[in-house]
Coordinates of C-alpha atoms in Angstrom, one line a residue:
M1 CA 74.2 259.9 107.8
T2 CA 72.3 257.2 109.8
A3 CA 70.4 254.4 107.8
T4 CA 66.6 254.3 108.5
T5 CA 65.6 251.0 106.6
N6 CA 63.5 248.4 108.5
R7 CA 65.2 245.3 109.9
R8 CA 63.5 241.8 110.1
G9 CA 62.9 240.6 113.7
I10 CA 63.5 236.9 114.8
A11 CA 61.4 236.8 118.0
L12 CA 58.2 235.8 116.3
P13 CA 59.7 232.9 114.2
V14 CA 61.6 231.6 117.2
T15 CA 58.4 231.7 119.3
I16 CA 56.4 229.9 116.6
F17 CA 59.2 227.2 116.3
I18 CA 59.3 226.6 120.0
I19 CA 55.5 226.3 120.3
T20 CA 55.5 223.9 117.3
L21 CA 58.3 221.8 118.8
M22 CA 56.5 221.6 122.2
T23 CA 53.3 220.6 120.5
I24 CA 55.1 217.8 118.7
M25 CA 56.8 216.6 121.9
L26 CA 53.5 216.7 123.8
A27 CA 51.7 214.8 121.1
A28 CA 54.5 212.2 121.1
A29 CA 54.3 211.9 124.9
F30 CA 50.5 211.4 124.7
A31 CA 51.0 208.8 121.9
R32 CA 53.6 206.9 124.0
V33 CA 51.4 206.9 127.1
G34 CA 48.5 205.6 125.0
A35 CA 50.6 202.9 123.4
E36 CA 51.9 201.8 126.8
R37 CA 48.4 201.7 128.2
E38 CA 47.3 199.6 125.3
V39 CA 50.2 197.3 125.8
A40 CA 49.3 197.0 129.5
V41 CA 45.7 196.4 128.8
G42 CA 46.6 193.8 126.1
A43 CA 48.9 192.0 128.5
S44 CA 46.1 192.0 131.2
E45 CA 43.6 190.7 128.7
A46 CA 46.0 188.0 127.5
I47 CA 46.5 186.8 131.1
S48 CA 42.7 186.9 131.6
A49 CA 42.3 184.9 128.4
L50 CA 44.8 182.3 129.6
T51 CA 42.8 182.0 132.8
V52 CA 39.6 181.5 130.9
A53 CA 41.1 179.0 128.5
Q54 CA 42.7 177.0 131.4
S55 CA 39.4 177.0 133.3
G56 CA 37.6 175.5 130.3
L57 CA 40.3 172.9 129.8
Q58 CA 40.1 171.7 133.4
R59 CA 36.4 171.7 133.4
Y60 CA 36.3 169.5 130.2
L61 CA 38.9 167.0 131.5
G62 CA 37.0 166.6 134.8
M63 CA 33.5 166.3 133.5
K64 CA 33.8 163.4 131.0
T65 CA 32.6 160.0 132.2
V66 CA 32.2 158.4 128.8
R67 CA 35.0 158.3 126.2
P68 CA 34.4 161.3 123.8
P69 CA 34.4 160.8 120.0
D70 CA 37.1 162.4 117.9
G71 CA 36.4 166.1 117.3
D72 CA 34.2 166.4 120.4
S73 CA 33.6 170.1 121.1
V74 CA 32.0 172.0 124.0
R75 CA 31.6 175.6 124.8
F76 CA 31.7 176.7 128.5
N77 CA 30.6 180.1 129.8
V78 CA 33.0 180.9 132.6
T79 CA 33.8 184.0 134.7
G80 CA 35.3 186.6 132.5
G81 CA 34.2 185.2 129.2
Y82 CA 33.8 181.8 127.4
T83 CA 35.9 179.0 126.1
D84 CA 35.7 176.6 123.2
V85 CA 37.1 173.1 123.9
V86 CA 37.9 170.6 121.2
A87 CA 39.2 167.0 121.8
R88 CA 41.1 165.2 119.0
I89 CA 42.3 161.6 119.1
V90 CA 46.0 161.4 118.3
E91 CA 46.6 157.7 119.2
S92 CA 44.0 154.9 119.7
D93 CA 44.4 151.5 121.3
S94 CA 43.1 149.3 118.5
L95 CA 42.6 146.4 120.8
D96 CA 40.3 147.8 123.5
D97 CA 40.4 151.6 123.5
Q98 CA 41.4 151.5 127.2
K99 CA 44.2 154.0 126.7
T100 CA 43.3 156.4 123.9
M101 CA 45.5 159.4 123.6
Y102 CA 43.9 162.8 123.0
I103 CA 45.0 166.4 122.5
V104 CA 42.5 168.6 124.2
R105 CA 42.6 172.3 123.0
S106 CA 40.8 175.1 124.8
T107 CA 40.5 178.6 123.4
G108 CA 39.5 181.3 125.9
Y109 CA 37.8 184.6 125.0
V110 CA 37.7 187.5 127.3
I111 CA 34.4 189.5 127.3
V112 CA 34.2 193.0 128.8
P113 CA 30.5 193.9 129.1
A114 CA 31.1 197.6 128.9
Q115 CA 32.8 197.1 125.5
G116 CA 30.1 194.9 123.9
A117 CA 30.1 191.3 122.8
T118 CA 33.4 191.5 120.9
A119 CA 36.2 189.4 122.5
Q120 CA 38.8 191.7 124.0
G121 CA 41.4 188.9 124.5
K122 CA 42.1 185.4 123.1
R123 CA 44.4 182.6 124.2
T124 CA 44.7 178.9 123.4
V125 CA 46.1 176.2 125.6
A126 CA 46.3 172.5 125.0
Q127 CA 46.9 169.4 127.0
F128 CA 47.8 165.8 126.0
A129 CA 45.6 163.4 128.0
Q130 CA 45.0 159.7 128.0
W131 CA 41.5 158.3 128.3
Q132 CA 41.7 155.5 130.9
V133 CA 39.1 153.0 132.0
G134 CA 39.2 151.7 135.6
A135 CA 39.7 147.9 135.6
I136 CA 41.1 145.3 137.9
R137 CA 41.3 141.5 137.9
R138 CA 38.8 140.1 140.5
I139 CA 40.7 137.1 141.6
A140 CA 39.9 136.8 145.2
A141 CA 38.6 139.0 148.1
Y142 CA 42.2 139.0 149.4
V143 CA 45.3 138.4 147.3
A144 CA 48.4 138.2 149.4
A145 CA 51.5 137.9 147.3
N146 CA 53.5 138.1 150.6
G147 CA 51.6 135.2 152.1
I148 CA 49.5 135.0 155.3
D149 CA 49.8 133.4 158.7
V150 CA 46.6 132.6 160.6
Q151 CA 48.0 132.4 164.1
N152 CA 45.2 132.1 166.7
P153 CA 42.4 129.5 166.2
A154 CA 40.2 131.5 168.6
A155 CA 40.5 134.7 166.6
R156 CA 37.5 135.8 164.5
V157 CA 39.2 135.6 161.1
F158 CA 36.6 135.8 158.3
V159 CA 37.5 136.1 154.7
S160 CA 34.7 135.8 152.1
G161 CA 34.7 135.8 148.3
R162 CA 30.9 135.9 148.3
D163 CA 29.5 139.3 147.4
S164 CA 28.4 140.7 150.7
C165 CA 26.7 143.8 149.0
A166 CA 25.0 142.4 145.9
T167 CA 24.5 139.2 143.9
A168 CA 27.7 139.3 141.7
S169 CA 29.7 136.2 141.0
T170 CA 31.5 134.6 143.9
L171 CA 35.3 134.9 144.0
L172 CA 37.9 132.9 145.9
S173 CA 38.2 134.0 149.5
A174 CA 42.0 134.3 149.3
R175 CA 44.8 133.7 146.8
V176 CA 48.1 133.6 148.6
A177 CA 51.7 132.7 147.9
S178 CA 53.5 129.5 148.9
G179 CA 54.8 129.5 152.4
S180 CA 51.5 130.8 153.9
K181 CA 50.7 129.2 157.2
N182 CA 47.8 127.7 159.2
L183 CA 45.2 128.1 156.4
N184 CA 43.0 125.6 158.1
R185 CA 42.2 128.2 160.8
G186 CA 39.6 130.9 160.6
T187 CA 36.6 131.0 158.3
F188 CA 37.2 131.2 154.5
E189 CA 34.2 131.3 152.2
P190 CA 33.4 129.6 149.9
D191 CA 34.7 126.4 151.3
P192 CA 35.8 124.4 149.4
P193 CA 38.0 125.7 148.1
R194 CA 39.5 127.5 151.1
A195 CA 42.3 129.9 150.6
V196 CA 44.3 128.9 147.5
A197 CA 48.0 128.9 148.1
G198 CA 50.7 128.3 145.4
G199 CA 53.4 129.9 143.4
S200 CA 56.0 132.5 144.3
G201 CA 55.2 135.9 145.6
N202 CA 56.1 137.4 142.3
F203 CA 53.9 135.0 140.5
V204 CA 50.9 135.7 142.7
A205 CA 51.5 139.5 142.4
D206 CA 51.7 139.2 138.7
T207 CA 48.3 137.5 138.4
T208 CA 46.7 140.7 139.7
G209 CA 47.6 142.6 136.5
V210 CA 48.5 145.7 138.6
D211 CA 51.2 147.8 137.0
W212 CA 52.8 148.4 140.4
N213 CA 56.1 149.7 139.0
S214 CA 54.3 152.5 137.1
I215 CA 52.2 153.4 140.2
V216 CA 55.2 153.5 142.5
N217 CA 57.3 155.6 140.1
G218 CA 54.8 158.4 139.3
G219 CA 52.7 156.8 136.6
F220 CA 49.5 157.3 138.7
V221 CA 48.3 160.7 139.9
P222 CA 46.0 160.3 143.0
D223 CA 43.4 162.7 144.2
Y224 CA 45.2 162.8 147.6
R225 CA 48.8 162.0 148.5
Y226 CA 47.7 161.1 152.0
I227 CA 44.7 159.2 153.5
N228 CA 41.7 161.5 153.6
T229 CA 38.9 159.6 155.2
A230 CA 36.8 162.7 155.4
D231 CA 36.2 162.4 151.6
L232 CA 33.9 159.4 151.0
D233 CA 33.3 160.1 147.3
Y234 CA 35.5 157.2 146.1
K235 CA 38.6 159.2 145.5
S236 CA 42.1 157.8 145.2
H237 CA 44.5 158.1 148.2
M238 CA 48.2 157.3 147.9
V239 CA 50.9 157.1 150.5
Q240 CA 54.6 156.6 149.7
G241 CA 56.0 154.4 152.4
N242 CA 54.2 153.1 155.5
A243 CA 50.8 154.3 156.5
P244 CA 48.4 153.9 159.5
L245 CA 44.7 153.4 159.3
S246 CA 43.4 154.2 162.8
N247 CA 39.9 154.6 164.2
T248 CA 38.4 155.3 160.9
I249 CA 36.7 154.0 157.7
G250 CA 37.8 155.2 154.3
R251 CA 36.4 154.7 150.9
G252 CA 37.7 154.6 147.3
L253 CA 41.2 153.5 146.2
L254 CA 43.9 153.2 148.8
I255 CA 47.5 152.8 147.7
V256 CA 50.3 152.3 150.2
T257 CA 53.7 151.5 148.8
G258 CA 55.0 150.2 152.2
D259 CA 53.2 148.5 155.1
L260 CA 49.6 149.4 156.1
T261 CA 48.9 149.2 159.8
T262 CA 45.4 149.2 161.3
S263 CA 45.2 150.6 164.8
G264 CA 42.8 152.0 167.4
S265 CA 39.5 150.3 168.4
S266 CA 38.4 149.8 164.7
A267 CA 39.7 150.5 161.2
G268 CA 38.4 149.7 157.8
W269 CA 38.1 150.5 154.1
Q270 CA 35.4 150.3 151.5
G271 CA 36.7 149.9 147.9
I272 CA 40.1 148.7 146.7
V273 CA 43.3 148.5 148.7
L274 CA 46.7 148.0 147.1
V275 CA 49.6 147.5 149.5
G276 CA 53.3 147.1 148.6
G277 CA 54.3 145.4 151.8
R278 CA 52.2 143.6 154.4
I279 CA 49.1 144.6 156.3
I280 CA 49.8 144.8 160.0
F281 CA 46.6 144.1 162.0
S282 CA 47.3 145.6 165.5
N283 CA 46.2 143.8 168.6
G284 CA 42.7 144.8 169.7
T285 CA 41.8 146.5 166.5
N286 CA 38.6 145.3 164.8
S287 CA 39.5 145.5 161.1
R288 CA 36.9 145.4 158.3
F289 CA 37.7 145.6 154.6
E290 CA 34.9 145.5 152.0
G291 CA 35.9 145.3 148.4
L292 CA 39.2 143.9 147.2
V293 CA 42.5 143.8 149.1
F294 CA 45.9 143.1 147.5
S295 CA 49.1 143.0 149.5
G296 CA 52.8 142.2 148.9
L297 CA 52.8 144.0 145.5
N298 CA 56.4 145.0 146.1
E299 CA 57.3 141.4 145.0
L300 CA 57.0 142.9 141.5
L301 CA 59.9 145.3 142.2
G302 CA 62.4 142.7 143.2
G303 CA 64.4 143.0 146.4
A304 CA 63.6 141.4 149.7
P305 CA 60.1 139.9 149.8
P306 CA 57.6 141.4 152.3
A307 CA 56.9 139.5 155.5
N308 CA 53.7 137.5 155.8
T309 CA 50.5 139.2 156.8
V310 CA 49.5 137.9 160.3
L311 CA 45.7 137.3 160.8
G312 CA 44.4 136.5 164.3
G313 CA 47.5 137.4 166.2
S314 CA 45.7 138.9 169.1
G315 CA 42.9 136.3 169.3
G316 CA 40.0 136.9 171.7
G317 CA 37.2 139.0 170.4
T318 CA 39.2 140.9 167.9
R319 CA 37.7 140.7 164.4
Y320 CA 39.6 140.3 161.1
H321 CA 37.0 140.6 158.4
L322 CA 37.7 140.9 154.7
Y323 CA 34.7 140.8 152.4
Y324 CA 34.3 141.0 148.6
C325 CA 31.8 143.8 147.9
S326 CA 31.2 144.4 144.2
P327 CA 29.3 147.8 144.5
Y328 CA 32.3 149.3 146.4
V329 CA 34.7 148.0 143.7
D330 CA 32.5 149.2 140.8
A331 CA 32.2 152.7 142.3
T332 CA 35.9 152.9 142.9
L333 CA 36.7 151.9 139.3
A334 CA 34.1 154.3 137.9
A335 CA 35.8 157.1 139.7
L336 CA 39.0 156.2 138.0
T337 CA 37.5 156.3 134.5
G338 CA 38.2 159.5 132.6
F339 CA 41.0 161.7 131.3
A340 CA 44.5 161.4 132.8
P341 CA 46.6 164.4 131.9
I342 CA 50.1 163.5 130.6
R343 CA 52.8 165.2 132.8
N344 CA 54.8 167.9 131.1
A345 CA 52.5 167.9 128.1
W346 CA 50.7 171.2 128.5
V347 CA 51.3 174.1 126.2
D348 CA 50.0 177.7 126.2
N349 CA 50.9 178.7 122.6
W350 CA 49.1 176.0 120.7
A351 CA 47.8 178.4 118.1
S352 CA 51.4 179.0 116.9
Y353 CA 52.9 175.7 117.9

């Protein structure tokens, strides 16, 4: 006899189980996609915040012309958000405050207008920087630690320590090392005394107070690592090795670690010129320097002394003019006053440092 009792089916429970499992898997997939999107957005906002913070830091370092007090703070509105910058003194020169060390911290906040005023990203960067004041010893219009040789009596050599641009104090016309030749030729003002000679090249170079060793070995960061005479805004220009100055007039601070050669029909500089070797005045080039000129500074590094600078070698109508001009010197030094970032002293995780 056949049994007629009902049997339980498994189709419906299996179907429900599969649907539930698929729902869980789909929800997990959506959650993962959402999390990855949030991570991507967070990373993007972190990068944006870093850009905002760095923008504020650079703006602060470049804008200060007067030494800021400890705890000085500024807020900048920049593209993509705003940044709060705070400067703290970590080391002060108790003698003259010419080289005060700061830590400058900049916190950038990313603002997305569509999401309101709440910052969507935040990042803090910091930079150790030294406050420096441009200064130089005004000894003479021309200081030649390598010595000079005035060769041609007929040449138009004119070196003046009288301020040609204002009414500042008069300097010596030239301060040169022993071994300089024919200093009775040419015109040197004031007279007396004419060009003052005496002491070794190293001694004369040392009287300038220029830290030449630091400059040559990377202690100074110039605005240009070449001569850019198109920029007349008293910037700093530095050339490693020899450099030409041809058919042009530059302005600001010119540093040449080797020899500086003038060429063309005319060449000149307005500001401060620091030359490691000698200045080579080419025949036929009318040269005019206004400000302060130092040559032979490589005497401070040891080694073979640079050759004498020859003035008046070509004679005739060629002019060799070196004038002291205080406004050009003052403007050049003013451009050097400000923050000098310390190399390899920038961090992008200051908040957790």
